[in-house]
Short mmCIF file of C-alpha atoms and ligand atoms in Angstrom, two decimals:
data_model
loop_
_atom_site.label_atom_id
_atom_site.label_comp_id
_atom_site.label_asym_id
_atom_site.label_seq_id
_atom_site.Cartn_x
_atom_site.Cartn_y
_atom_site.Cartn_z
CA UNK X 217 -61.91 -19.77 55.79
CA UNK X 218 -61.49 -17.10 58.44
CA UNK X 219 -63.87 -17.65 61.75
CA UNK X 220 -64.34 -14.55 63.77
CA UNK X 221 -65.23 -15.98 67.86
CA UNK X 222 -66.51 -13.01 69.50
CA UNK X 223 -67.75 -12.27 73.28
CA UNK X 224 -67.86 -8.84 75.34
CA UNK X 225 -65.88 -9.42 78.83
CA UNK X 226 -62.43 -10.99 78.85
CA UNK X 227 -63.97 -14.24 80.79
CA UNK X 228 -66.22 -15.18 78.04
CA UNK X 229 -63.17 -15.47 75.71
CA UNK X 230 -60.55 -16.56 77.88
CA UNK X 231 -61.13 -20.18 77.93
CA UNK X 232 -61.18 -20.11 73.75
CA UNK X 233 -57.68 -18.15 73.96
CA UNK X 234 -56.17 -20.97 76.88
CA UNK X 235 -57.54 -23.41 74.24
CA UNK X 236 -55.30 -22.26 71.76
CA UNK X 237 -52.02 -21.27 73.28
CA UNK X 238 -50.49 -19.29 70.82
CA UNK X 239 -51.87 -16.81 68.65
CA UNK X 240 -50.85 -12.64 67.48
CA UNK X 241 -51.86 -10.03 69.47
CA UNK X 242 -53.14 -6.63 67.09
CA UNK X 243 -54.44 -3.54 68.61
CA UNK X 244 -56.97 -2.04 65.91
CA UNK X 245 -59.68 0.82 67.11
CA UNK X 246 -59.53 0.22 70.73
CA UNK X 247 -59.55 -3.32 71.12
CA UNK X 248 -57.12 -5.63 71.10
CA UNK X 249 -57.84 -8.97 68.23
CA UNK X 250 -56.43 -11.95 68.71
CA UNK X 251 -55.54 -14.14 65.71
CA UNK X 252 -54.56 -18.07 65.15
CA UNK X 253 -53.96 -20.74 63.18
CA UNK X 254 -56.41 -23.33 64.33
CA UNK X 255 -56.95 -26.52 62.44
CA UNK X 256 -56.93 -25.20 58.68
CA UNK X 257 -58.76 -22.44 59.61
CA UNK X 258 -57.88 -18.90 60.27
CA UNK X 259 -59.33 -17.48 63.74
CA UNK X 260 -60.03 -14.24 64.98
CA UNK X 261 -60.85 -13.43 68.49
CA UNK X 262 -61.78 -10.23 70.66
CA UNK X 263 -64.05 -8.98 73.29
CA UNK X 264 -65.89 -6.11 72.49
CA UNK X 265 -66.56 -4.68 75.92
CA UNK X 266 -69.87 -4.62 77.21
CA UNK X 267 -73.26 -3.30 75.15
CA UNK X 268 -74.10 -2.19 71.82
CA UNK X 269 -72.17 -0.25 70.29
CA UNK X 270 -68.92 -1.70 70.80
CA UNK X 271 -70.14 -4.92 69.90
CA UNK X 272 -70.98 -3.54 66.59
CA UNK X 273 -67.61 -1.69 66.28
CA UNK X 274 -66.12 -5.10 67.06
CA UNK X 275 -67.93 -7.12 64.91
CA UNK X 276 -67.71 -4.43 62.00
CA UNK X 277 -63.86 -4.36 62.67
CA UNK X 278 -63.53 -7.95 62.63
CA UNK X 279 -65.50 -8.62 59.32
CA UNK X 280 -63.88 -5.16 57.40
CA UNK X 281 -60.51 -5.34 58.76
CA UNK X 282 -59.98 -8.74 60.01
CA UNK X 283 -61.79 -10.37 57.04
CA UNK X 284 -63.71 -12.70 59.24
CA UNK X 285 -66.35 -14.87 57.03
CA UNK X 286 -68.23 -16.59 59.75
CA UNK X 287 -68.83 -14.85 62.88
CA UNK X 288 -69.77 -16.81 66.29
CA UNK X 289 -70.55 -15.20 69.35
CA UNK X 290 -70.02 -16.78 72.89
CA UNK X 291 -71.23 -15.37 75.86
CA UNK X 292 -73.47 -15.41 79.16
CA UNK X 293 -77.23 -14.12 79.27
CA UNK X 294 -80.32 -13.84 81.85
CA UNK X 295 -82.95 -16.09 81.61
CA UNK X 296 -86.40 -14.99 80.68
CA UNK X 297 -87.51 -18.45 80.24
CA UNK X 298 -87.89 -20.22 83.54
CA UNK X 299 -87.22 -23.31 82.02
CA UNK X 300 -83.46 -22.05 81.77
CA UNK X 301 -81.26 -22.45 84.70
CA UNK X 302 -77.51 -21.57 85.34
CA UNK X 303 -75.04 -23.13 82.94
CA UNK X 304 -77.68 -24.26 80.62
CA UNK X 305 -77.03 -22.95 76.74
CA UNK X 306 -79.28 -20.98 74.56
CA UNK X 307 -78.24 -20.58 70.91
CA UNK X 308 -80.83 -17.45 69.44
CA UNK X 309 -82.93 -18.32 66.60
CA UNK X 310 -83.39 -14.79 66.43
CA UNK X 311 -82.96 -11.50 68.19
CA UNK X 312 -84.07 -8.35 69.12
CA UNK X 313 -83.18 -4.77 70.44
CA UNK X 314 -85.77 -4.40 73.54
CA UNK X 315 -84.63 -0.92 74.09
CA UNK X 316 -85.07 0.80 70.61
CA UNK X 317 -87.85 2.62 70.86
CA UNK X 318 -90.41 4.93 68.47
CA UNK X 319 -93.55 3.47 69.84
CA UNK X 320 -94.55 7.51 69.90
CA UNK X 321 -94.33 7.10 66.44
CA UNK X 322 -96.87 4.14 66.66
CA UNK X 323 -94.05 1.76 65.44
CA UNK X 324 -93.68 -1.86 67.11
CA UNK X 325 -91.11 -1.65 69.71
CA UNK X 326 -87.24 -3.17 68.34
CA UNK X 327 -88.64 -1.09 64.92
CA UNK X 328 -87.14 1.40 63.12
CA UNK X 329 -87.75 2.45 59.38
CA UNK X 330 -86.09 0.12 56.77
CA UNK X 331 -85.04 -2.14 59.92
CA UNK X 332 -86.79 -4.91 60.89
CA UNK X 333 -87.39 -6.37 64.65
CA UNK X 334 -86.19 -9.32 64.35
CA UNK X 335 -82.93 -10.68 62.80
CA UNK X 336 -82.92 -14.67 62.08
CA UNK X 337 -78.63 -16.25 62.84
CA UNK X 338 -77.60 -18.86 60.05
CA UNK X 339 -79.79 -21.42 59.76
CA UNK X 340 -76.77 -23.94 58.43
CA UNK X 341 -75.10 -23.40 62.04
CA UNK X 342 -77.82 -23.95 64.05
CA UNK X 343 -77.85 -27.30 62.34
CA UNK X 344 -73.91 -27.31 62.96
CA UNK X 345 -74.75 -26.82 67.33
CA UNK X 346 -77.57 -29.37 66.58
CA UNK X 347 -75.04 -32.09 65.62
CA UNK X 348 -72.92 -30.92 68.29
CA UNK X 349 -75.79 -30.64 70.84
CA UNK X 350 -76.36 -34.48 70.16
CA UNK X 351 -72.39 -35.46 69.92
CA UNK X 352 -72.01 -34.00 73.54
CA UNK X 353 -75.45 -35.44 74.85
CA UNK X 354 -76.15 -31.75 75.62
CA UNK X 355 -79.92 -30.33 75.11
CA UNK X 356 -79.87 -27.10 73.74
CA UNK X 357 -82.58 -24.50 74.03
CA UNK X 358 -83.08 -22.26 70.88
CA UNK X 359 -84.83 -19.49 70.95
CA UNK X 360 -85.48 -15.94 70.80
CA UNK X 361 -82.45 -13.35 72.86
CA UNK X 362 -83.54 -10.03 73.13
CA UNK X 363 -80.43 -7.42 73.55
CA UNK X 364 -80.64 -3.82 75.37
CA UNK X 365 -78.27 -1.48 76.94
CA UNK X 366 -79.41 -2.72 80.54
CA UNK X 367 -78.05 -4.82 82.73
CA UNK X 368 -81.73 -6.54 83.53
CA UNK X 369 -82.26 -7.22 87.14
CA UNK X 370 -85.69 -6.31 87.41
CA UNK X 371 -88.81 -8.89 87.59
CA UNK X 372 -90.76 -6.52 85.71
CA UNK X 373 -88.56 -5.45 83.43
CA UNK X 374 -87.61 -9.11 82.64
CA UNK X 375 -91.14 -10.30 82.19
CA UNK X 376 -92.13 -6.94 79.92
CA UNK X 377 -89.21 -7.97 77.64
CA UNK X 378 -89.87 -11.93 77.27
CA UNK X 379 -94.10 -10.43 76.75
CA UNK X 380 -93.11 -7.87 74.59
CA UNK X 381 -90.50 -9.93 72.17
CA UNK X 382 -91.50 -13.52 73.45
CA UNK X 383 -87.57 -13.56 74.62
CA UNK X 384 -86.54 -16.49 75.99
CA UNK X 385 -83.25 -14.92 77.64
CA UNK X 386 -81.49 -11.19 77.46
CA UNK X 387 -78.50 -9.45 77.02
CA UNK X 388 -76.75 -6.80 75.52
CA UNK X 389 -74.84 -7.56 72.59
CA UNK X 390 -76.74 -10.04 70.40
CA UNK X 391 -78.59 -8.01 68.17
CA UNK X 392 -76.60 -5.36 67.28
CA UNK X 393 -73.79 -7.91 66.06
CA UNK X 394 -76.55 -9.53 64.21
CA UNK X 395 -77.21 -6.03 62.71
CA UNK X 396 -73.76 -5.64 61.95
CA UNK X 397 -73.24 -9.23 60.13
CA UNK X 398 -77.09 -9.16 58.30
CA UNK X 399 -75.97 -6.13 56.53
CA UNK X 400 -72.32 -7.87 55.58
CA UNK X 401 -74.32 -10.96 54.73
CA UNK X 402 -71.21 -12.73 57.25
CA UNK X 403 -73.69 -15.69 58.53
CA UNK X 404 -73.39 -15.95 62.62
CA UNK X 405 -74.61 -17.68 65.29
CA UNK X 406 -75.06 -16.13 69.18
CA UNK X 407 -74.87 -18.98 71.99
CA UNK X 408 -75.03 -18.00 75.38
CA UNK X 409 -75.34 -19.72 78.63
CA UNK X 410 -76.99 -19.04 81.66
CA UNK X 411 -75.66 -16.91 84.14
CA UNK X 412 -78.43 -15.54 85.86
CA UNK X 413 -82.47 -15.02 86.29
CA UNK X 414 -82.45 -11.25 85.44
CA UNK X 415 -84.03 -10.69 88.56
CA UNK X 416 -82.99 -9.10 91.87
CA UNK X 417 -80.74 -11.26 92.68
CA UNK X 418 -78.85 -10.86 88.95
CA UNK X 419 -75.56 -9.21 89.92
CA UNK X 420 -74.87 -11.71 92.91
CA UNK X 421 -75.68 -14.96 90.19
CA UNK X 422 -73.55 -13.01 87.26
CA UNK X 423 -70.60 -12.55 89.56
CA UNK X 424 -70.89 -16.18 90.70
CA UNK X 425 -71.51 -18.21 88.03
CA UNK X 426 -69.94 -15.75 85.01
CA UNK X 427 -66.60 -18.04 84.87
CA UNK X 428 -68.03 -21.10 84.93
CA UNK X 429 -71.24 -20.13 82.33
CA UNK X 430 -69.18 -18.55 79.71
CA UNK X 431 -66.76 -21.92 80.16
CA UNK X 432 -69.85 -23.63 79.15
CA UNK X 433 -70.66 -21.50 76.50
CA UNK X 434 -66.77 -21.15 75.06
CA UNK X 435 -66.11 -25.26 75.15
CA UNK X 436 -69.50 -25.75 72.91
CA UNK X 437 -68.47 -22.86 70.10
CA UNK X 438 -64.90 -24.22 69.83
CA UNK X 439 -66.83 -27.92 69.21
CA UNK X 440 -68.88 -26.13 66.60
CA UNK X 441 -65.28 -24.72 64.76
CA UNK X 442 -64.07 -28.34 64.84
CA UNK X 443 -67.10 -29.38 62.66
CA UNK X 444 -67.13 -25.92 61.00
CA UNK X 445 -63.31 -26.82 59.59
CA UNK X 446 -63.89 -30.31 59.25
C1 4EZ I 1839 -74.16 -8.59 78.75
N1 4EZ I 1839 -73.82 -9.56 79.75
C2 4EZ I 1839 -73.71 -9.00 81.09
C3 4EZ I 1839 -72.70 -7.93 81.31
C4 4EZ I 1839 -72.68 -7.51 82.77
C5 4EZ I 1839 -71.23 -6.50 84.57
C6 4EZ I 1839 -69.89 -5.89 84.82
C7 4EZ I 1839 -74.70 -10.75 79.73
C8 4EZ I 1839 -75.77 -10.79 80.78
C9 4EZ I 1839 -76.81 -9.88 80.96
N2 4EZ I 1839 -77.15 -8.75 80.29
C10 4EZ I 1839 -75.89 -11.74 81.76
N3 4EZ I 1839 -76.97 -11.47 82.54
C11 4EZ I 1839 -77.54 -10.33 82.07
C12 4EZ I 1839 -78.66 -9.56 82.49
N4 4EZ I 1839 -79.38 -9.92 83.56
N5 4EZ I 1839 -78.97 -8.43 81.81
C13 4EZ I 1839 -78.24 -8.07 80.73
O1 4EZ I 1839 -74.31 -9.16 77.51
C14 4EZ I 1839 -71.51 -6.66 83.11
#
């Protein structure tokens, strides 16, 4: 079995890479991958860099090239909800891209011919973060992550997006990595925790509370491998 553990900045999968020590270090289309021996299991890990499209060259790479069979994403998001606060986790039930739009077209926004707006993760590992959820005495939101090219710190922007796809929190990698592995039929699963509000005070919260969010985040998804390998 060969786990791919994906995020977009260095931080979110630092604390997976300090967690296992050693690992090889290959350089393949611009990114460096990162691969292990972990438990029985074969890892792969990379950051993408930040947005769409090189999370779905990532995530492409890693299932084509890498051979990656499971895909899990760790990361940090803005909350849409307001019952979300800093640090708390979100694992996406399903997700959407908030910024695709042909509504001139009189299409849905997030719809494009032979698309769909939604994507639904892996039902079988949100059981998996369920079990974990309840080993760790952790509550764990799920729910539906909306994913744009935008750094969201914008009230209105925010509340148009959790209206417009009932989004519980935002980012900008989600969906198009659940694009990637819907149409490799790799199941995956997104968790994110909170690092900010979205609002105008986003950037200040991000830079704070980035480190310590996608700690949160990391230490949950390497609980979920341990049961995934078990
Ligand atoms: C994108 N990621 C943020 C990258 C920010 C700054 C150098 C997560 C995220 C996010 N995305 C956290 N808060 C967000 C927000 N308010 N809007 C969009 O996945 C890079």
């Amino acid at each position: 079995m060969k786990i791919a553990i994906m995020g977009a900045m260095p931080e979110e999968i630092a604390p997976i890479l300090e967690k296992l020590g050693e690992y090889k270090t290959t350089e393949y289309a611009g990114n460096k991958y990162y691969e292990a021996r972990y438990k029985g299991a074969d890892l792969v890990i990379a950051y993408s860099k930040i947005g769409k499209v090189f999370s779905t060259l990532t995530a492409s790479s890693m299932i084509q090239h890498f051979g990656a069979q499971k895909l899990l994403f760790s990361g940090v998001a803005g909350a849409i909800s307001p019952s979300l606060k800093v640090g708390d986790l979100i694992v996406a039930t399903k997700l959407s891209q908030h910024d695709l739009d042909i509504t001139a077209f009189g299409h849905a926004f997030g719809y494009v011919p032979e698309g769909s707006v939604y994507i639904d993760t892996d039902k079988d590992l949100i059981t998996i973060s369920k079990e974990v959820a309840s080993e760790m005495g952790k509550s764990v939101k799920e729910g539906i992550i909306a994913t744009g090219d935008q750094f969201v710190a914008n009230e209105d922007r925010k509340n148009w997006i959790g209206d417009t796809f009932k989004a519980d929190a935002l980012e900008m990698e989600g969906a198009s990595v659940a694009v990637v592995c819907n149409a490799l039929d790799i199941p995956f699963f997104i968790l994110r925790s909170i690092s900010d509000a979205a609002d105008m005070d986003a950037s200040f919260s991000f830079d704070e509370f980035l480190e310590t969010s996608a700690v949160e985040s990391a230490e949950f998804v390497m609980k979920m491998v341990d049961k995934i390998v078990d």
